[in-house]
């Protein structure tokens, strides 16, 4: 199921994109998080963001997957990170 995914890392960055499925959403999220860690954070901030991103990733693969399979919008937040998934027909 195709999805629209938007994410934010406050106050650093935000983006959105069409993805093919949950795995694609997780991959896009991971790539974005790595870029932010490498380009815009101290090592300590990067570790904290990694922890927050790990929490979101786990939720995307469980609760997020279940919600979009039911055709429902899903949003989660951990610290300064939030992600929204919207099923596309």
Backbone atoms as SQL, in Angstrom:
CREATE TABLE atoms (id INTEGER PRIMARY KEY, chain TEXT, resi INTEGER, resn TEXT, atom TEXT, x REAL, y REAL, z REAL);
INSERT INTO atoms VALUES
  (1, 'A', 1, 'UNK', 'N', 0.842, -1.176, 0.000),
  (2, 'A', 1, 'UNK', 'CA', 0.000, 0.000, 0.000),
  (3, 'A', 1, 'UNK', 'C', 0.887, 1.239, 0.000),
  (4, 'A', 2, 'UNK', 'N', 0.646, 2.120, -0.941),
  (5, 'A', 2, 'UNK', 'CA', 1.415, 3.359, -1.012),
  (6, 'A', 2, 'UNK', 'C', 1.042, 4.275, 0.151),
  (7, 'A', 3, 'UNK', 'N', 2.023, 5.042, 0.599),
  (8, 'A', 3, 'UNK', 'CA', 1.845, 5.919, 1.752),
  (9, 'A', 3, 'UNK', 'C', 2.435, 7.283, 1.470),
  (10, 'A', 4, 'UNK', 'N', 1.891, 8.285, 2.130),
  (11, 'A', 4, 'UNK', 'CA', 2.545, 9.577, 2.237),
  (12, 'A', 4, 'UNK', 'C', 3.150, 9.603, 3.630),
  (13, 'A', 5, 'UNK', 'N', 4.421, 9.889, 3.719),
  (14, 'A', 5, 'UNK', 'CA', 5.088, 9.977, 5.009),
  (15, 'A', 5, 'UNK', 'C', 5.621, 11.385, 5.184),
  (16, 'A', 6, 'UNK', 'N', 5.364, 11.956, 6.355),
  (17, 'A', 6, 'UNK', 'CA', 6.004, 13.215, 6.707),
  (18, 'A', 6, 'UNK', 'C', 6.707, 13.005, 8.039),
  (19, 'A', 7, 'UNK', 'N', 7.811, 13.703, 8.213),
  (20, 'A', 7, 'UNK', 'CA', 8.566, 13.583, 9.463),
  (21, 'A', 7, 'UNK', 'C', 9.137, 14.939, 9.825),
  (22, 'A', 8, 'UNK', 'N', 9.397, 15.107, 11.105),
  (23, 'A', 8, 'UNK', 'CA', 10.014, 16.336, 11.606),
  (24, 'A', 8, 'UNK', 'C', 11.015, 15.975, 12.690),
  (25, 'A', 9, 'UNK', 'N', 12.121, 16.670, 12.691),
  (26, 'A', 9, 'UNK', 'CA', 13.075, 16.642, 13.798),
  (27, 'A', 9, 'UNK', 'C', 13.183, 18.105, 14.219),
  (28, 'A', 10, 'UNK', 'N', 12.528, 18.433, 15.325),
  (29, 'A', 10, 'UNK', 'CA', 12.454, 19.828, 15.786),
  (30, 'A', 10, 'UNK', 'C', 13.760, 20.271, 16.403),
  (31, 'A', 11, 'UNK', 'N', 14.245, 21.401, 16.144),
  (32, 'A', 11, 'UNK', 'CA', 13.828, 22.404, 15.166),
  (33, 'A', 11, 'UNK', 'C', 14.664, 22.345, 13.899),
  (34, 'A', 12, 'UNK', 'N', 15.219, 21.206, 13.595),
  (35, 'A', 12, 'UNK', 'CA', 16.243, 21.099, 12.556),
  (36, 'A', 12, 'UNK', 'C', 15.703, 20.919, 11.150),
  (37, 'A', 13, 'UNK', 'N', 14.778, 19.989, 10.956),
  (38, 'A', 13, 'UNK', 'CA', 14.372, 19.655, 9.592),
  (39, 'A', 13, 'UNK', 'C', 12.994, 19.020, 9.575),
  (40, 'A', 14, 'UNK', 'N', 12.384, 19.060, 8.386),
  (41, 'A', 14, 'UNK', 'CA', 11.135, 18.342, 8.148),
  (42, 'A', 14, 'UNK', 'C', 11.052, 18.042, 6.660),
  (43, 'A', 15, 'UNK', 'N', 10.292, 17.013, 6.327),
  (44, 'A', 15, 'UNK', 'CA', 10.144, 16.630, 4.922),
  (45, 'A', 15, 'UNK', 'C', 8.940, 15.715, 4.790),
  (46, 'A', 16, 'UNK', 'N', 8.602, 15.430, 3.561),
  (47, 'A', 16, 'UNK', 'CA', 7.547, 14.483, 3.267),
  (48, 'A', 16, 'UNK', 'C', 7.801, 13.860, 1.912),
  (49, 'A', 17, 'UNK', 'N', 7.308, 12.646, 1.733),
  (50, 'A', 17, 'UNK', 'CA', 7.490, 11.982, 0.449),
  (51, 'A', 17, 'UNK', 'C', 6.548, 10.802, 0.332),
  (52, 'A', 18, 'UNK', 'N', 6.280, 10.423, -0.924),
  (53, 'A', 18, 'UNK', 'CA', 5.532, 9.203, -1.186),
  (54, 'A', 18, 'UNK', 'C', 6.473, 8.019, -1.049),
  (55, 'A', 19, 'UNK', 'N', 5.999, 6.977, -0.384),
  (56, 'A', 19, 'UNK', 'CA', 6.770, 5.738, -0.249),
  (57, 'A', 19, 'UNK', 'C', 5.867, 4.568, -0.617),
  (58, 'A', 20, 'UNK', 'N', 6.470, 3.466, -1.009),
  (59, 'A', 20, 'UNK', 'CA', 5.697, 2.327, -1.482),
  (60, 'A', 20, 'UNK', 'C', 5.028, 1.528, -0.394),
  (61, 'A', 21, 'UNK', 'N', 5.660, 1.469, 0.784),
  (62, 'A', 21, 'UNK', 'CA', 5.136, 0.648, 1.874),
  (63, 'A', 21, 'UNK', 'C', 5.841, 1.037, 3.172),
  (64, 'A', 22, 'UNK', 'N', 5.523, 0.338, 4.239),
  (65, 'A', 22, 'UNK', 'CA', 6.125, 0.644, 5.543),
  (66, 'A', 22, 'UNK', 'C', 7.642, 0.514, 5.495),
  (67, 'A', 23, 'UNK', 'N', 8.131, -0.539, 4.851),
  (68, 'A', 23, 'UNK', 'CA', 9.578, -0.719, 4.782),
  (69, 'A', 23, 'UNK', 'C', 10.235, 0.456, 4.061),
  (70, 'A', 24, 'UNK', 'N', 9.596, 0.948, 3.008),
  (71, 'A', 24, 'UNK', 'CA', 10.105, 2.122, 2.301),
  (72, 'A', 24, 'UNK', 'C', 10.087, 3.359, 3.186),
  (73, 'A', 25, 'UNK', 'N', 9.043, 3.482, 4.000),
  (74, 'A', 25, 'UNK', 'CA', 8.953, 4.610, 4.923),
  (75, 'A', 25, 'UNK', 'C', 10.070, 4.554, 5.953),
  (76, 'A', 26, 'UNK', 'N', 10.305, 3.366, 6.502),
  (77, 'A', 26, 'UNK', 'CA', 11.370, 3.204, 7.497),
  (78, 'A', 26, 'UNK', 'C', 12.728, 3.520, 6.867),
  (79, 'A', 27, 'UNK', 'N', 12.944, 3.044, 5.661),
  (80, 'A', 27, 'UNK', 'CA', 14.219, 3.310, 4.985),
  (81, 'A', 27, 'UNK', 'C', 14.412, 4.824, 4.766),
  (82, 'A', 28, 'UNK', 'N', 13.386, 5.492, 4.256),
  (83, 'A', 28, 'UNK', 'CA', 13.482, 6.938, 4.016),
  (84, 'A', 28, 'UNK', 'C', 13.731, 7.685, 5.327),
  (85, 'A', 29, 'UNK', 'N', 13.049, 7.278, 6.387),
  (86, 'A', 29, 'UNK', 'CA', 13.230, 7.889, 7.702),
  (87, 'A', 29, 'UNK', 'C', 14.667, 7.694, 8.186),
  (88, 'A', 30, 'UNK', 'N', 15.170, 6.464, 8.078),
  (89, 'A', 30, 'UNK', 'CA', 16.537, 6.173, 8.522),
  (90, 'A', 30, 'UNK', 'C', 17.575, 7.005, 7.766),
  (91, 'A', 31, 'UNK', 'N', 17.407, 7.121, 6.456),
  (92, 'A', 31, 'UNK', 'CA', 18.343, 7.913, 5.647),
  (93, 'A', 31, 'UNK', 'C', 18.326, 9.376, 6.112),
  (94, 'A', 32, 'UNK', 'N', 17.139, 9.912, 6.329),
  (95, 'A', 32, 'UNK', 'CA', 17.027, 11.305, 6.763),
  (96, 'A', 32, 'UNK', 'C', 17.650, 11.524, 8.134),
  (97, 'A', 33, 'UNK', 'N', 17.400, 10.612, 9.047),
  (98, 'A', 33, 'UNK', 'CA', 17.965, 10.729, 10.396),
  (99, 'A', 33, 'UNK', 'C', 19.491, 10.699, 10.334),
  (100, 'A', 34, 'UNK', 'N', 20.044, 9.773, 9.552),
  (101, 'A', 34, 'UNK', 'CA', 21.508, 9.698, 9.433),
  (102, 'A', 34, 'UNK', 'C', 22.095, 11.004, 8.892),
  (103, 'A', 35, 'UNK', 'N', 21.443, 11.575, 7.891),
  (104, 'A', 35, 'UNK', 'CA', 21.934, 12.840, 7.327),
  (105, 'A', 35, 'UNK', 'C', 21.948, 13.938, 8.384),
  (106, 'A', 36, 'UNK', 'N', 20.868, 14.019, 9.155),
  (107, 'A', 36, 'UNK', 'CA', 20.804, 15.047, 10.202),
  (108, 'A', 36, 'UNK', 'C', 21.893, 14.809, 11.238),
  (109, 'A', 37, 'UNK', 'N', 22.077, 13.562, 11.656),
  (110, 'A', 37, 'UNK', 'CA', 23.102, 13.249, 12.649),
  (111, 'A', 37, 'UNK', 'C', 24.481, 13.651, 12.156),
  (112, 'A', 38, 'UNK', 'N', 24.762, 13.374, 10.895),
  (113, 'A', 38, 'UNK', 'CA', 26.086, 13.659, 10.342),
  (114, 'A', 38, 'UNK', 'C', 26.331, 15.137, 10.090),
  (115, 'A', 39, 'UNK', 'N', 25.293, 15.874, 9.707),
  (116, 'A', 39, 'UNK', 'CA', 25.486, 17.243, 9.227),
  (117, 'A', 39, 'UNK', 'C', 25.109, 18.340, 10.215),
  (118, 'A', 40, 'UNK', 'N', 24.262, 18.028, 11.186),
  (119, 'A', 40, 'UNK', 'CA', 23.713, 19.128, 11.976),
  (120, 'A', 40, 'UNK', 'C', 23.742, 18.899, 13.482),
  (121, 'A', 41, 'UNK', 'N', 24.513, 17.910, 13.940),
  (122, 'A', 41, 'UNK', 'CA', 24.454, 17.593, 15.366),
  (123, 'A', 41, 'UNK', 'C', 25.832, 17.325, 15.950),
  (124, 'A', 42, 'UNK', 'N', 25.919, 17.590, 17.246),
  (125, 'A', 42, 'UNK', 'CA', 27.097, 17.166, 17.993),
  (126, 'A', 42, 'UNK', 'C', 26.973, 15.657, 18.207),
  (127, 'A', 43, 'UNK', 'N', 28.058, 14.990, 18.592),
  (128, 'A', 43, 'UNK', 'CA', 27.958, 13.553, 18.862),
  (129, 'A', 43, 'UNK', 'C', 26.898, 13.211, 19.920),
  (130, 'A', 44, 'UNK', 'N', 26.795, 14.015, 20.947),
  (131, 'A', 44, 'UNK', 'CA', 25.811, 13.748, 22.001),
  (132, 'A', 44, 'UNK', 'C', 24.384, 13.889, 21.472),
  (133, 'A', 45, 'UNK', 'N', 24.158, 14.936, 20.682),
  (134, 'A', 45, 'UNK', 'CA', 22.831, 15.136, 20.083),
  (135, 'A', 45, 'UNK', 'C', 22.493, 13.993, 19.127),
  (136, 'A', 46, 'UNK', 'N', 23.492, 13.528, 18.390),
  (137, 'A', 46, 'UNK', 'CA', 23.269, 12.436, 17.441),
  (138, 'A', 46, 'UNK', 'C', 22.856, 11.152, 18.162),
  (139, 'A', 47, 'UNK', 'N', 23.448, 10.881, 19.309),
  (140, 'A', 47, 'UNK', 'CA', 23.072, 9.697, 20.090),
  (141, 'A', 47, 'UNK', 'C', 21.632, 9.816, 20.563),
  (142, 'A', 48, 'UNK', 'N', 21.264, 10.988, 21.077),
  (143, 'A', 48, 'UNK', 'CA', 19.892, 11.203, 21.551),
  (144, 'A', 48, 'UNK', 'C', 18.892, 11.045, 20.406),
  (145, 'A', 49, 'UNK', 'N', 19.214, 11.618, 19.243),
  (146, 'A', 49, 'UNK', 'CA', 18.326, 11.476, 18.086),
  (147, 'A', 49, 'UNK', 'C', 18.224, 10.010, 17.673),
  (148, 'A', 50, 'UNK', 'N', 19.329, 9.282, 17.719),
  (149, 'A', 50, 'UNK', 'CA', 19.293, 7.856, 17.379),
  (150, 'A', 50, 'UNK', 'C', 18.350, 7.083, 18.280),
  (151, 'A', 51, 'UNK', 'N', 18.351, 7.404, 19.561),
  (152, 'A', 51, 'UNK', 'CA', 17.442, 6.737, 20.498),
  (153, 'A', 51, 'UNK', 'C', 15.988, 7.060, 20.175),
  (154, 'A', 52, 'UNK', 'N', 15.710, 8.323, 19.905),
  (155, 'A', 52, 'UNK', 'CA', 14.347, 8.727, 19.565),
  (156, 'A', 52, 'UNK', 'C', 13.902, 8.082, 18.254),
  (157, 'A', 53, 'UNK', 'N', 14.787, 8.061, 17.277),
  (158, 'A', 53, 'UNK', 'CA', 14.467, 7.462, 15.980),
  (159, 'A', 53, 'UNK', 'C', 14.216, 5.963, 16.110),
  (160, 'A', 54, 'UNK', 'N', 14.962, 5.292, 16.956),
  (161, 'A', 54, 'UNK', 'CA', 14.764, 3.855, 17.166),
  (162, 'A', 54, 'UNK', 'C', 13.360, 3.587, 17.716),
  (163, 'A', 55, 'UNK', 'N', 12.924, 4.409, 18.646),
  (164, 'A', 55, 'UNK', 'CA', 11.581, 4.270, 19.203),
  (165, 'A', 55, 'UNK', 'C', 10.527, 4.441, 18.115),
  (166, 'A', 56, 'UNK', 'N', 10.665, 5.490, 17.307),
  (167, 'A', 56, 'UNK', 'CA', 9.715, 5.735, 16.216),
  (168, 'A', 56, 'UNK', 'C', 9.735, 4.592, 15.215),
  (169, 'A', 57, 'UNK', 'N', 10.919, 4.137, 14.835),
  (170, 'A', 57, 'UNK', 'CA', 11.050, 3.044, 13.862),
  (171, 'A', 57, 'UNK', 'C', 10.296, 1.805, 14.339),
  (172, 'A', 58, 'UNK', 'N', 10.468, 1.437, 15.605),
  (173, 'A', 58, 'UNK', 'CA', 9.773, 0.266, 16.148),
  (174, 'A', 58, 'UNK', 'C', 8.263, 0.460, 16.092),
  (175, 'A', 59, 'UNK', 'N', 7.806, 1.677, 16.401),
  (176, 'A', 59, 'UNK', 'CA', 6.365, 1.958, 16.346),
  (177, 'A', 59, 'UNK', 'C', 5.849, 1.941, 14.911),
  (178, 'A', 60, 'UNK', 'N', 6.655, 2.434, 13.972),
  (179, 'A', 60, 'UNK', 'CA', 6.250, 2.403, 12.562),
  (180, 'A', 60, 'UNK', 'C', 6.012, 0.972, 12.101),
  (181, 'A', 61, 'UNK', 'N', 6.907, 0.071, 12.518),
  (182, 'A', 61, 'UNK', 'CA', 6.820, -1.318, 12.067),
  (183, 'A', 61, 'UNK', 'C', 5.716, -2.115, 12.763),
  (184, 'A', 62, 'UNK', 'N', 5.215, -1.613, 13.878),
  (185, 'A', 62, 'UNK', 'CA', 4.145, -2.332, 14.585),
  (186, 'A', 62, 'UNK', 'C', 2.831, -1.555, 14.469),
  (187, 'A', 63, 'UNK', 'N', 2.634, -0.567, 15.313),
  (188, 'A', 63, 'UNK', 'CA', 1.381, 0.197, 15.327),
  (189, 'A', 63, 'UNK', 'C', 1.129, 0.931, 14.008),
  (190, 'A', 64, 'UNK', 'N', 2.173, 1.497, 13.428),
  (191, 'A', 64, 'UNK', 'CA', 2.022, 2.213, 12.163),
  (192, 'A', 64, 'UNK', 'C', 1.577, 1.300, 11.048),
  (193, 'A', 65, 'UNK', 'N', 2.207, 0.140, 10.957),
  (194, 'A', 65, 'UNK', 'CA', 1.829, -0.834, 9.927),
  (195, 'A', 65, 'UNK', 'C', 0.366, -1.238, 10.097),
  (196, 'A', 66, 'UNK', 'N', -0.031, -1.552, 11.325),
  (197, 'A', 66, 'UNK', 'CA', -1.411, -1.985, 11.583),
  (198, 'A', 66, 'UNK', 'C', -2.404, -0.891, 11.195),
  (199, 'A', 67, 'UNK', 'N', -2.098, 0.348, 11.544),
  (200, 'A', 67, 'UNK', 'CA', -3.017, 1.458, 11.232),
  (201, 'A', 67, 'UNK', 'C', -3.176, 1.646, 9.730),
  (202, 'A', 68, 'UNK', 'N', -2.069, 1.698, 8.991),
  (203, 'A', 68, 'UNK', 'CA', -2.191, 1.946, 7.550),
  (204, 'A', 68, 'UNK', 'C', -2.820, 0.756, 6.836),
  (205, 'A', 69, 'UNK', 'N', -2.619, -0.451, 7.347),
  (206, 'A', 69, 'UNK', 'CA', -3.291, -1.612, 6.754),
  (207, 'A', 69, 'UNK', 'C', -4.803, -1.518, 6.931),
  (208, 'A', 70, 'UNK', 'N', -5.260, -0.827, 7.985),
  (209, 'A', 70, 'UNK', 'CA', -6.691, -0.579, 8.193),
  (210, 'A', 70, 'UNK', 'C', -7.159, 0.649, 7.426),
  (211, 'A', 71, 'UNK', 'N', -6.229, 1.320, 6.731),
  (212, 'A', 71, 'UNK', 'CA', -6.576, 2.513, 5.980),
  (213, 'A', 71, 'UNK', 'C', -6.626, 3.777, 6.815),
  (214, 'A', 72, 'UNK', 'N', -5.979, 3.753, 7.988),
  (215, 'A', 72, 'UNK', 'CA', -6.017, 4.885, 8.905),
  (216, 'A', 72, 'UNK', 'C', -4.702, 5.659, 8.909),
  (217, 'A', 73, 'UNK', 'N', -4.833, 6.955, 9.133),
  (218, 'A', 73, 'UNK', 'CA', -3.665, 7.824, 9.332),
  (219, 'A', 73, 'UNK', 'C', -3.042, 7.458, 10.679),
  (220, 'A', 74, 'UNK', 'N', -1.710, 7.567, 10.766),
  (221, 'A', 74, 'UNK', 'CA', -1.004, 7.220, 12.001),
  (222, 'A', 74, 'UNK', 'C', 0.067, 8.266, 12.269),
  (223, 'A', 75, 'UNK', 'N', 0.193, 8.683, 13.530),
  (224, 'A', 75, 'UNK', 'CA', 1.214, 9.644, 13.935),
  (225, 'A', 75, 'UNK', 'C', 1.842, 9.193, 15.246),
  (226, 'A', 76, 'UNK', 'N', 3.139, 9.382, 15.356),
  (227, 'A', 76, 'UNK', 'CA', 3.844, 9.079, 16.606),
  (228, 'A', 76, 'UNK', 'C', 4.894, 10.144, 16.852),
  (229, 'A', 77, 'UNK', 'N', 5.209, 10.337, 18.135),
  (230, 'A', 77, 'UNK', 'CA', 6.239, 11.295, 18.512),
  (231, 'A', 77, 'UNK', 'C', 7.101, 10.687, 19.604),
  (232, 'A', 78, 'UNK', 'N', 8.394, 10.926, 19.502),
  (233, 'A', 78, 'UNK', 'CA', 9.358, 10.541, 20.534),
  (234, 'A', 78, 'UNK', 'C', 10.355, 11.687, 20.648),
  (235, 'A', 79, 'UNK', 'N', 10.333, 12.376, 21.764),
  (236, 'A', 79, 'UNK', 'CA', 11.235, 13.516, 21.928),
  (237, 'A', 79, 'UNK', 'C', 10.984, 14.574, 20.881),
  (238, 'A', 80, 'UNK', 'N', 12.013, 14.920, 20.134),
  (239, 'A', 80, 'UNK', 'CA', 11.926, 15.964, 19.112),
  (240, 'A', 80, 'UNK', 'C', 11.552, 15.428, 17.738),
  (241, 'A', 81, 'UNK', 'N', 11.197, 14.146, 17.649),
  (242, 'A', 81, 'UNK', 'CA', 10.919, 13.503, 16.362),
  (243, 'A', 81, 'UNK', 'C', 9.445, 13.145, 16.269),
  (244, 'A', 82, 'UNK', 'N', 8.838, 13.457, 15.126),
  (245, 'A', 82, 'UNK', 'CA', 7.506, 12.908, 14.888),
  (246, 'A', 82, 'UNK', 'C', 7.373, 12.482, 13.433),
  (247, 'A', 83, 'UNK', 'N', 6.532, 11.480, 13.247),
  (248, 'A', 83, 'UNK', 'CA', 6.300, 10.890, 11.932),
  (249, 'A', 83, 'UNK', 'C', 4.803, 10.707, 11.762),
  (250, 'A', 84, 'UNK', 'N', 4.326, 10.989, 10.562),
  (251, 'A', 84, 'UNK', 'CA', 2.938, 10.730, 10.197),
  (252, 'A', 84, 'UNK', 'C', 2.928, 9.888, 8.933),
  (253, 'A', 85, 'UNK', 'N', 2.086, 8.855, 8.936),
  (254, 'A', 85, 'UNK', 'CA', 1.890, 8.006, 7.767),
  (255, 'A', 85, 'UNK', 'C', 0.437, 8.113, 7.353),
  (256, 'A', 86, 'UNK', 'N', 0.218, 8.329, 6.057),
  (257, 'A', 86, 'UNK', 'CA', -1.141, 8.453, 5.517),
  (258, 'A', 86, 'UNK', 'C', -1.273, 7.486, 4.347),
  (259, 'A', 87, 'UNK', 'N', -2.184, 6.513, 4.455),
  (260, 'A', 87, 'UNK', 'CA', -2.379, 5.570, 3.342),
  (261, 'A', 87, 'UNK', 'C', -2.850, 6.319, 2.083),
  (262, 'A', 88, 'UNK', 'N', -2.365, 5.881, 0.930),
  (263, 'A', 88, 'UNK', 'CA', -2.769, 6.455, -0.362),
  (264, 'A', 88, 'UNK', 'C', -3.426, 5.358, -1.169),
  (265, 'A', 89, 'UNK', 'N', -4.555, 5.657, -1.765),
  (266, 'A', 89, 'UNK', 'CA', -5.213, 4.633, -2.585),
  (267, 'A', 89, 'UNK', 'C', -4.813, 4.733, -4.031);
